[in-house]
Amino acid sequence: MKRSTLCVQAGYEPGNGEARVLPIYQSTTYKYDSSAELAALFDLKTPGHMYTRISNPTVDCVEKKIAALEGGVGAMMTSSGQAASLISVFNIASSGDNFIMMGNLYGGTTNLFLVTMKRMGIEARVVDPSMSDEEILSRFDDRTRLFFGETIANPSLQIFDFDRFAPLAHSKGVPLIIDNTFATPILCRPFEHGADIVVHSSTKYMDGHAVVVGGMIVDSGKFDWNNGKYPELTEPDESYHGVVYTEAFGNAAYITKARTQLMRDLGSTPQPIAAFLLNLGLETLDLRIRKHSDNALKVARYLETRTDLIESVSYPGLESSSEHEKALKYLDGGLSSGVVSFSMKGGRDMAMKFMDSLRLAKIVVHVADARTSVLNPASTTHRQLSDELLREAGIDPGFVRFSVGIEDIDDILEDIEGALSKCL
């Protein structure tokens, strides 16, 4: 099936006389006919649902849909995108280990990796595309466990260069983990470009309506964990009577461990209603992300003409963008999602005046839903970052993140033009 069909059809297949629409299994527990059946579940010998903290039928169907969309062997939904990023790393890294991260990651992810995970004894080592391959490779050592990047960085909109960085990671025997939130599997399937694990904040375009927080981890099933670096997967797990994940679950070892060990212990559990709402969003994802992208390109082109008030415009779909070549290479037809970033002349004060003058676009701490919204990252989502880290993330005080919705483009442009006129 094509991706537009998978959005609608994948994951749930009703039986004869069953509900056509994915049901909400609002239950914490499940009944079995014998204690032996339940014991086999807890020994990971048979498939099934033990307890909703670990898995649930509604959640399972949505996980299967997203795994199909990404082309992976399995997926696990989490309570938030932050939880997905945390578990994706913690699943294969322990105290004393380190990993490589791009410096342009979403601010919340950056803080998670550089502050919170540091307290867990796991070091994040920052690199950026301006570094030579040799300099990046010098950051690896025998305790490096992974390389982490974003397909479309939030909010700088830099495109991850898979053909450059995937081979670097693999040359050191570590997997490439990619946050594919802004691109979604409609615009980019990272596994086709060398990534091994994909994470999402499903709160964004996947949901698409700003109604439910969630995250997702998808396993490509392609990485060989039997290289001596990942005892978590290749040696016995005493919490499951000595199961060895690579032996028992083959190329699904990574995602199985994430669920049965870390979801069990950390409890970053999505609720069934959250999965149900996410599924509704997924059914129209292909339609929406293309409309977002089309509208955003028109907004970016208009903003480029307003050199009287705007210092620079960042949008990979623009022919003038330094990211345009990579957008054409890695994104479906160069479609670059719905977020346009630009810097106002006059800095933070002018950015605030512009945002306060908008009528259709609303100031919200969110991005990537059906409604047009706007934010100044330096004073909100990235406020916790130092000036140095802000610069590394491609943000200045007058930086505006404009999330273009699916409204009529004439109304969006009229709103922008009206707000700019009040800034003159």
CSV table of C-alpha atoms in Angstrom, one decimal:
chain,number,residue,atom,x,y,z
A,1,MET,CA,0.0,0.0,0.0
A,2,LYS,CA,1.1,3.6,-0.6
A,3,ARG,CA,1.5,5.8,2.4
A,4,SER,CA,-1.7,7.7,1.9
A,5,THR,CA,-3.5,4.4,2.0
A,6,LEU,CA,-1.6,3.2,5.0
A,7,CYS,CA,-2.7,6.4,6.9
A,8,VAL,CA,-6.3,5.2,6.6
A,9,GLN,CA,-6.1,1.4,6.5
A,10,ALA,CA,-3.0,0.1,8.4
A,11,GLY,CA,-2.9,-1.1,11.9
A,12,TYR,CA,-6.5,-2.2,12.5
A,13,GLU,CA,-8.4,-4.9,10.6
A,14,PRO,CA,-12.0,-5.5,11.9
A,15,GLY,CA,-13.3,-9.0,11.9
A,16,ASN,CA,-16.8,-10.0,10.8
A,17,GLY,CA,-19.4,-8.0,12.6
A,18,GLU,CA,-16.8,-6.0,14.5
A,19,ALA,CA,-16.5,-2.2,14.8
A,20,ARG,CA,-15.4,-0.6,11.6
A,21,VAL,CA,-13.6,2.2,13.5
A,22,LEU,CA,-10.7,1.4,15.9
A,23,PRO,CA,-12.3,0.7,19.3
A,24,ILE,CA,-11.1,2.3,22.5
A,25,TYR,CA,-10.1,-0.5,24.9
A,26,GLN,CA,-10.3,1.5,28.1
A,27,SER,CA,-9.1,-1.2,30.4
A,28,THR,CA,-6.0,-1.5,32.5
A,29,THR,CA,-6.0,-5.3,32.6
A,30,TYR,CA,-6.9,-8.5,30.6
A,31,LYS,CA,-8.4,-11.8,31.5
A,32,TYR,CA,-6.9,-15.2,30.8
A,33,ASP,CA,-8.3,-18.7,31.1
A,34,SER,CA,-5.3,-20.1,32.9
A,35,SER,CA,-2.4,-19.0,35.1
A,36,ALA,CA,0.0,-20.8,32.7
A,37,GLU,CA,-1.1,-18.5,29.8
A,38,LEU,CA,-0.4,-15.4,31.9
A,39,ALA,CA,2.9,-16.9,33.1
A,40,ALA,CA,4.0,-17.4,29.5
A,41,LEU,CA,3.3,-13.8,28.8
A,42,PHE,CA,5.5,-12.7,31.7
A,43,ASP,CA,8.2,-14.9,30.4
A,44,LEU,CA,7.9,-13.2,27.0
A,45,LYS,CA,7.2,-16.6,25.4
A,46,THR,CA,3.9,-15.8,23.9
A,47,PRO,CA,2.4,-12.5,22.5
A,48,GLY,CA,-0.5,-10.7,24.3
A,49,HIS,CA,-1.4,-7.9,26.6
A,50,MET,CA,-0.4,-8.3,30.3
A,51,TYR,CA,-1.2,-4.8,31.6
A,52,THR,CA,-1.9,-1.5,29.9
A,53,ARG,CA,1.2,0.1,31.4
A,54,ILE,CA,3.1,-2.1,28.9
A,55,SER,CA,0.6,-2.6,26.0
A,56,ASN,CA,-3.0,-2.2,25.0
A,57,PRO,CA,-5.0,-3.2,22.0
A,58,THR,CA,-5.9,0.3,20.9
A,59,VAL,CA,-2.4,1.5,21.3
A,60,ASP,CA,-1.1,-1.6,19.6
A,61,CYS,CA,-3.1,-0.9,16.4
A,62,VAL,CA,-1.7,2.7,16.2
A,63,GLU,CA,1.8,1.4,16.7
A,64,LYS,CA,1.4,-1.0,13.9
A,65,LYS,CA,0.1,1.8,11.6
A,66,ILE,CA,3.1,4.0,12.3
A,67,ALA,CA,5.5,1.1,11.9
A,68,ALA,CA,4.0,0.5,8.5
A,69,LEU,CA,4.3,4.1,7.6
A,70,GLU,CA,7.9,4.3,8.5
A,71,GLY,CA,8.8,0.8,7.1
A,72,GLY,CA,9.9,-0.6,10.5
A,73,VAL,CA,9.6,-3.9,12.2
A,74,GLY,CA,7.8,-2.5,15.2
A,75,ALA,CA,6.9,0.6,17.1
A,76,MET,CA,6.1,1.7,20.7
A,77,MET,CA,3.9,4.7,21.6
A,78,THR,CA,4.9,6.7,24.6
A,79,SER,CA,3.2,9.4,26.7
A,80,SER,CA,5.1,12.2,25.0
A,81,GLY,CA,7.8,13.0,22.5
A,82,GLN,CA,10.2,13.7,25.3
A,83,ALA,CA,9.6,10.2,26.7
A,84,ALA,CA,10.3,8.7,23.2
A,85,SER,CA,13.6,10.5,23.0
A,86,LEU,CA,14.6,9.5,26.5
A,87,ILE,CA,13.8,5.9,26.1
A,88,SER,CA,15.3,5.7,22.6
A,89,VAL,CA,18.7,6.6,24.1
A,90,PHE,CA,18.4,5.0,27.6
A,91,ASN,CA,17.4,1.7,25.9
A,92,ILE,CA,21.1,1.2,24.7
A,93,ALA,CA,23.1,3.6,27.0
A,94,SER,CA,24.0,3.4,30.7
A,95,SER,CA,25.9,5.4,33.2
A,96,GLY,CA,29.4,6.0,31.9
A,97,ASP,CA,28.3,5.8,28.2
A,98,ASN,CA,28.1,8.7,25.8
A,99,PHE,CA,26.4,9.6,22.5
A,100,ILE,CA,26.7,12.1,19.7
A,101,MET,CA,24.0,14.7,19.2
A,102,MET,CA,23.5,17.4,16.6
A,103,GLY,CA,23.6,20.9,18.2
A,104,ASN,CA,20.4,22.0,16.4
A,105,LEU,CA,18.0,19.7,18.1
A,106,TYR,CA,14.7,20.9,19.6
A,107,GLY,CA,15.4,22.9,22.8
A,108,GLY,CA,13.5,20.4,25.0
A,109,THR,CA,15.5,17.5,23.6
A,110,THR,CA,18.7,19.5,24.0
A,111,ASN,CA,18.0,20.2,27.7
A,112,LEU,CA,17.0,16.5,28.2
A,113,PHE,CA,20.3,15.3,26.8
A,114,LEU,CA,22.7,17.9,28.2
A,115,VAL,CA,21.2,18.4,31.6
A,116,THR,CA,18.9,15.5,32.7
A,117,MET,CA,20.7,12.6,31.1
A,118,LYS,CA,24.0,14.0,32.4
A,119,ARG,CA,22.6,13.5,35.9
A,120,MET,CA,22.0,9.9,34.9
A,121,GLY,CA,25.7,9.6,34.0
A,122,ILE,CA,25.2,9.6,30.2
A,123,GLU,CA,27.2,12.2,28.3
A,124,ALA,CA,25.8,13.9,25.2
A,125,ARG,CA,28.6,15.2,22.9
A,126,VAL,CA,27.5,18.0,20.6
A,127,VAL,CA,28.5,18.3,16.9
A,128,ASP,CA,27.4,20.4,14.0
A,129,PRO,CA,27.5,20.3,10.2
A,130,SER,CA,30.3,22.8,10.0
A,131,MET,CA,32.7,20.4,11.6
A,132,SER,CA,34.8,18.1,9.4
A,133,ASP,CA,34.2,14.4,9.3
A,134,GLU,CA,37.5,13.9,11.1
A,135,GLU,CA,36.5,16.3,13.9
A,136,ILE,CA,33.1,14.6,14.3
A,137,LEU,CA,34.7,11.1,14.4
A,138,SER,CA,37.1,12.3,17.1
A,139,ARG,CA,34.1,12.7,19.4
A,140,PHE,CA,33.5,9.0,19.3
A,141,ASP,CA,35.2,6.5,21.7
A,142,ASP,CA,34.6,3.0,22.9
A,143,ARG,CA,31.7,4.1,25.1
A,144,THR,CA,29.8,5.9,22.4
A,145,ARG,CA,26.5,4.3,21.9
A,146,LEU,CA,24.6,6.2,19.2
A,147,PHE,CA,24.3,9.3,16.9
A,148,PHE,CA,21.1,11.5,17.3
A,149,GLY,CA,19.7,14.0,14.9
A,150,GLU,CA,16.5,15.6,13.5
A,151,THR,CA,15.3,15.2,9.9
A,152,ILE,CA,14.1,18.9,9.9
A,153,ALA,CA,15.5,20.7,12.9
A,154,ASN,CA,13.1,22.6,15.2
A,155,PRO,CA,13.2,25.6,14.8
A,156,SER,CA,16.2,26.3,12.6
A,157,LEU,CA,14.8,24.0,9.8
A,158,GLN,CA,18.2,22.6,8.9
A,159,ILE,CA,17.9,19.3,7.0
A,160,PHE,CA,19.9,16.3,8.3
A,161,ASP,CA,22.4,15.1,5.8
A,162,PHE,CA,21.8,11.4,6.0
A,163,ASP,CA,24.3,10.5,3.3
A,164,ARG,CA,27.1,12.2,5.3
A,165,PHE,CA,26.2,11.3,8.9
A,166,ALA,CA,24.8,7.8,8.6
A,167,PRO,CA,28.1,6.3,7.3
A,168,LEU,CA,30.0,8.1,10.1
A,169,ALA,CA,27.8,6.5,12.7
A,170,HIS,CA,28.0,3.1,11.2
A,171,SER,CA,31.7,3.3,10.7
A,172,LYS,CA,31.9,3.5,14.5
A,173,GLY,CA,29.5,0.6,15.0
A,174,VAL,CA,26.6,2.7,16.4
A,175,PRO,CA,23.0,3.3,15.3
A,176,LEU,CA,21.6,6.5,13.9
A,177,ILE,CA,18.5,7.7,15.7
A,178,ILE,CA,16.5,10.3,14.0
A,179,ASP,CA,13.7,12.6,15.2
A,180,ASN,CA,11.3,12.6,12.2
A,181,THR,CA,8.6,14.8,13.8
A,182,PHE,CA,8.5,17.7,11.4
A,183,ALA,CA,8.9,15.6,8.2
A,184,THR,CA,6.6,12.8,9.3
A,185,PRO,CA,6.9,9.5,7.3
A,186,ILE,CA,4.9,11.1,4.5
A,187,LEU,CA,7.7,13.5,3.6
A,188,CYS,CA,10.7,11.4,4.7
A,189,ARG,CA,11.3,7.8,5.6
A,190,PRO,CA,14.7,7.9,7.4
A,191,PHE,CA,15.2,4.2,7.2
A,192,GLU,CA,15.5,4.5,3.4
A,193,HIS,CA,18.4,6.9,4.0
A,194,GLY,CA,20.4,4.9,6.6
A,195,ALA,CA,18.7,5.6,9.9
A,196,ASP,CA,18.2,2.7,12.3
A,197,ILE,CA,15.7,4.1,14.9
A,198,VAL,CA,13.1,6.8,14.4
A,199,VAL,CA,11.4,8.8,17.1
A,200,HIS,CA,8.4,11.2,16.8
A,201,SER,CA,6.6,13.7,18.9
A,202,SER,CA,3.2,12.6,17.7
A,203,THR,CA,1.8,15.7,19.4
A,204,LYS,CA,2.6,17.6,16.2
A,205,TYR,CA,1.6,16.8,12.6
A,206,MET,CA,0.6,13.2,13.3
A,207,ASP,CA,-2.1,14.3,15.7
A,208,GLY,CA,-2.5,17.5,13.8
A,209,HIS,CA,-5.2,19.1,15.9
A,210,ALA,CA,-3.4,19.9,19.2
A,211,VAL,CA,-5.6,17.6,21.2
A,212,VAL,CA,-3.3,14.9,22.5
A,213,VAL,CA,0.3,14.6,23.6
A,214,GLY,CA,2.2,11.5,22.6
A,215,GLY,CA,5.4,10.1,21.2
A,216,MET,CA,6.6,7.1,19.1
A,217,ILE,CA,9.7,5.0,18.7
A,218,VAL,CA,10.1,2.9,15.5
A,219,ASP,CA,12.7,0.2,15.0
A,220,SER,CA,14.0,-0.4,11.5
A,221,GLY,CA,15.2,-3.9,12.4
A,222,LYS,CA,18.3,-3.3,10.3
A,223,PHE,CA,21.0,-2.6,12.9
A,224,ASP,CA,23.2,-5.5,14.0
A,225,TRP,CA,23.4,-5.3,17.8
A,226,ASN,CA,25.8,-8.2,18.0
A,227,ASN,CA,29.0,-6.1,17.7
A,228,GLY,CA,30.1,-6.2,21.3
A,229,LYS,CA,28.8,-2.7,22.2
A,230,TYR,CA,25.2,-3.6,23.4
A,231,PRO,CA,25.2,-6.1,26.3
A,232,GLU,CA,21.7,-4.8,27.2
A,233,LEU,CA,20.5,-6.6,24.1
A,234,THR,CA,22.9,-9.5,23.7
A,235,GLU,CA,23.3,-10.6,27.3
A,236,PRO,CA,20.7,-12.1,29.7
A,237,ASP,CA,18.1,-9.8,31.2
A,238,GLU,CA,17.7,-11.2,34.8
A,239,SER,CA,14.4,-9.3,35.1
A,240,TYR,CA,12.9,-11.8,32.6
A,241,HIS,CA,14.6,-15.0,33.7
A,242,GLY,CA,17.7,-14.5,31.6
A,243,VAL,CA,16.1,-13.7,28.2
A,244,VAL,CA,18.6,-12.5,25.6
A,245,TYR,CA,16.7,-10.1,23.3
A,246,THR,CA,18.7,-10.6,20.2
A,247,GLU,CA,18.3,-14.4,20.5
A,248,ALA,CA,14.6,-14.4,21.4
A,249,PHE,CA,13.4,-11.6,19.2
A,250,GLY,CA,15.9,-11.3,16.3
A,251,ASN,CA,15.7,-8.0,14.5
A,252,ALA,CA,13.0,-6.7,16.8
A,253,ALA,CA,15.3,-6.9,19.8
A,254,TYR,CA,15.6,-3.2,20.4
A,255,ILE,CA,11.9,-2.3,20.3
A,256,THR,CA,11.0,-5.4,22.4
A,257,LYS,CA,13.4,-4.4,25.1
A,258,ALA,CA,12.2,-0.8,25.1
A,259,ARG,CA,8.7,-2.0,25.8
A,260,THR,CA,9.1,-5.0,28.1
A,261,GLN,CA,11.9,-3.5,30.2
A,262,LEU,CA,11.8,0.4,30.1
A,263,MET,CA,8.1,1.0,29.5
A,264,ARG,CA,7.4,-1.5,32.3
A,265,ASP,CA,9.8,0.2,34.7
A,266,LEU,CA,9.5,3.9,33.7
A,267,GLY,CA,5.7,3.9,33.0
A,268,SER,CA,5.7,6.4,30.2
A,269,THR,CA,2.4,5.0,29.2
A,270,PRO,CA,0.0,6.4,26.5
A,271,GLN,CA,-3.6,6.1,27.4
A,272,PRO,CA,-6.0,4.3,25.0
A,273,ILE,CA,-8.0,7.4,24.3
A,274,ALA,CA,-4.7,9.2,23.3
A,275,ALA,CA,-4.0,6.5,20.8
A,276,PHE,CA,-7.6,6.7,19.5
A,277,LEU,CA,-7.3,10.4,18.9
A,278,LEU,CA,-3.9,10.1,17.3
A,279,ASN,CA,-5.3,7.5,14.9
A,280,LEU,CA,-8.0,10.0,13.8
A,281,GLY,CA,-5.2,12.5,13.0
A,282,LEU,CA,-3.1,9.9,11.2
A,283,GLU,CA,-6.0,9.2,8.8
A,284,THR,CA,-5.7,12.6,7.3
A,285,LEU,CA,-1.9,13.1,7.7
A,286,ASP,CA,-1.1,12.7,4.0
A,287,LEU,CA,-3.6,15.3,3.0
A,288,ARG,CA,-2.7,17.8,5.8
A,289,ILE,CA,1.1,17.7,5.5
A,290,ARG,CA,0.9,18.5,1.8
A,291,LYS,CA,-1.4,21.4,2.4
A,292,HIS,CA,0.8,22.7,5.2
A,293,SER,CA,3.8,22.5,2.9
A,294,ASP,CA,2.1,24.2,0.1
A,295,ASN,CA,0.9,27.1,2.3
A,296,ALA,CA,4.2,27.4,4.0
A,297,LEU,CA,6.1,27.8,0.8
A,298,LYS,CA,3.8,30.6,-0.3
A,299,VAL,CA,4.2,32.3,3.1
A,300,ALA,CA,8.0,32.0,2.9
A,301,ARG,CA,8.1,33.5,-0.6
A,302,TYR,CA,6.0,36.4,0.6
A,303,LEU,CA,8.3,37.0,3.6
A,304,GLU,CA,11.3,37.0,1.4
A,305,THR,CA,9.9,40.1,-0.3
A,306,ARG,CA,9.6,42.0,3.0
A,307,THR,CA,13.2,43.0,3.3
A,308,ASP,CA,12.1,46.3,5.0
A,309,LEU,CA,11.2,44.4,8.2
A,310,ILE,CA,12.7,40.9,7.9
A,311,GLU,CA,16.4,40.1,8.1
A,312,SER,CA,16.2,36.6,6.9
A,313,VAL,CA,13.8,33.7,6.1
A,314,SER,CA,14.5,30.1,6.7
A,315,TYR,CA,12.4,27.5,4.8
A,316,PRO,CA,14.0,24.5,3.0
A,317,GLY,CA,11.4,24.7,0.2
A,318,LEU,CA,12.8,28.1,-0.9
A,319,GLU,CA,15.1,27.9,-3.9
A,320,SER,CA,17.3,30.5,-2.1
A,321,SER,CA,17.7,28.3,1.0
A,322,SER,CA,21.0,26.7,1.8
A,323,GLU,CA,18.9,23.6,2.7
A,324,HIS,CA,17.0,23.4,-0.5
A,325,GLU,CA,19.3,20.8,-2.2
A,326,LYS,CA,19.0,18.5,0.8
A,327,ALA,CA,15.2,19.1,0.9
A,328,LEU,CA,15.0,17.9,-2.7
A,329,LYS,CA,17.2,15.0,-1.9
A,330,TYR,CA,15.6,13.7,1.3
A,331,LEU,CA,12.0,15.1,1.4
A,332,ASP,CA,9.2,14.1,-0.9
A,333,GLY,CA,9.4,16.4,-3.9
A,334,GLY,CA,11.1,19.0,-1.6
A,335,LEU,CA,8.0,19.4,0.5
A,336,SER,CA,9.3,20.8,3.7
A,337,SER,CA,6.3,20.8,6.2
A,338,GLY,CA,4.5,23.8,7.5
A,339,VAL,CA,7.0,25.7,9.7
A,340,VAL,CA,8.7,28.8,8.5
A,341,SER,CA,11.3,30.5,10.6
A,342,PHE,CA,12.4,34.2,10.1
A,343,SER,CA,14.3,36.9,11.9
A,344,MET,CA,12.8,40.4,12.4
A,345,LYS,CA,14.9,43.5,12.1
A,346,GLY,CA,14.7,45.2,15.5
A,347,GLY,CA,15.2,41.9,17.5
A,348,ARG,CA,13.0,40.6,20.3
A,349,ASP,CA,10.9,43.7,20.7
A,350,MET,CA,10.0,43.8,17.0
A,351,ALA,CA,9.2,40.1,17.0
A,352,MET,CA,6.9,40.6,19.9
A,353,LYS,CA,5.2,43.5,18.3
A,354,PHE,CA,4.6,41.5,15.1
A,355,MET,CA,3.2,38.5,17.0
A,356,ASP,CA,0.9,40.7,19.1
A,357,SER,CA,-0.5,42.3,15.9
A,358,LEU,CA,-1.6,39.0,14.3
A,359,ARG,CA,-5.3,38.2,14.3
A,360,LEU,CA,-5.7,34.8,12.6
A,361,ALA,CA,-2.4,33.3,13.8
A,362,LYS,CA,-2.4,32.7,17.6
A,363,ILE,CA,0.5,32.9,20.0
A,364,VAL,CA,0.7,29.4,21.5
A,365,VAL,CA,3.4,27.1,22.9
A,366,HIS,CA,2.8,24.6,20.2
A,367,VAL,CA,3.6,24.0,16.5
A,368,ALA,CA,2.4,21.8,13.6
A,369,ASP,CA,-1.3,21.6,13.9
A,370,ALA,CA,-4.2,22.6,11.6
A,371,ARG,CA,-4.4,26.2,12.9
A,372,THR,CA,-1.7,28.8,12.1
A,373,SER,CA,0.3,29.7,15.2
A,374,VAL,CA,3.4,31.7,16.0
A,375,LEU,CA,6.1,31.8,18.7
A,376,ASN,CA,9.4,33.5,19.7
A,377,PRO,CA,11.5,30.5,20.7
A,378,ALA,CA,14.3,32.5,22.4
A,379,SER,CA,11.8,33.6,25.1
A,380,THR,CA,9.7,30.4,25.3
A,381,THR,CA,10.4,26.9,24.1
A,382,HIS,CA,14.2,27.5,24.0
A,383,ARG,CA,14.3,29.9,27.0
A,384,GLN,CA,16.4,27.4,29.1
A,385,LEU,CA,19.3,27.5,26.6
A,386,SER,CA,22.3,29.7,27.0
A,387,ASP,CA,23.1,32.3,24.3
A,388,GLU,CA,25.8,30.0,23.0
A,389,LEU,CA,23.4,27.1,22.7
A,390,LEU,CA,20.8,29.3,21.1
A,391,ARG,CA,23.3,30.3,18.4
A,392,GLU,CA,24.2,26.7,17.9
A,393,ALA,CA,20.5,25.9,17.4
A,394,GLY,CA,20.3,28.7,14.8
A,395,ILE,CA,18.2,31.1,16.9
A,396,ASP,CA,18.5,34.8,17.6
A,397,PRO,CA,16.4,37.1,19.8
A,398,GLY,CA,14.3,38.3,16.8
A,399,PHE,CA,13.7,34.8,15.6
A,400,VAL,CA,10.0,33.9,14.9
A,401,ARG,CA,8.7,30.4,14.4
A,402,PHE,CA,5.6,30.6,12.2
A,403,SER,CA,3.6,27.4,12.0
A,404,VAL,CA,1.5,27.7,8.8
A,405,GLY,CA,-1.9,26.0,9.1
A,406,ILE,CA,-4.3,24.6,6.5
A,407,GLU,CA,-6.5,27.7,6.3
A,408,ASP,CA,-7.0,29.5,3.0
A,409,ILE,CA,-3.6,30.9,2.0
A,410,ASP,CA,-5.1,34.3,1.2
A,411,ASP,CA,-6.3,34.7,4.7
A,412,ILE,CA,-3.0,33.7,6.2
A,413,LEU,CA,-1.1,36.1,4.0
A,414,GLU,CA,-3.5,39.0,4.7
A,415,ASP,CA,-2.9,38.4,8.5
A,416,ILE,CA,0.8,38.5,8.1
A,417,GLU,CA,0.7,41.6,5.9
A,418,GLY,CA,-1.6,43.4,8.4
A,419,ALA,CA,0.7,42.6,11.3
A,420,LEU,CA,3.8,43.7,9.4
A,421,SER,CA,2.1,47.0,8.6
A,422,LYS,CA,1.8,47.8,12.3
A,423,CYS,CA,5.6,47.2,12.7
A,424,LEU,CA,6.5,50.0,10.3
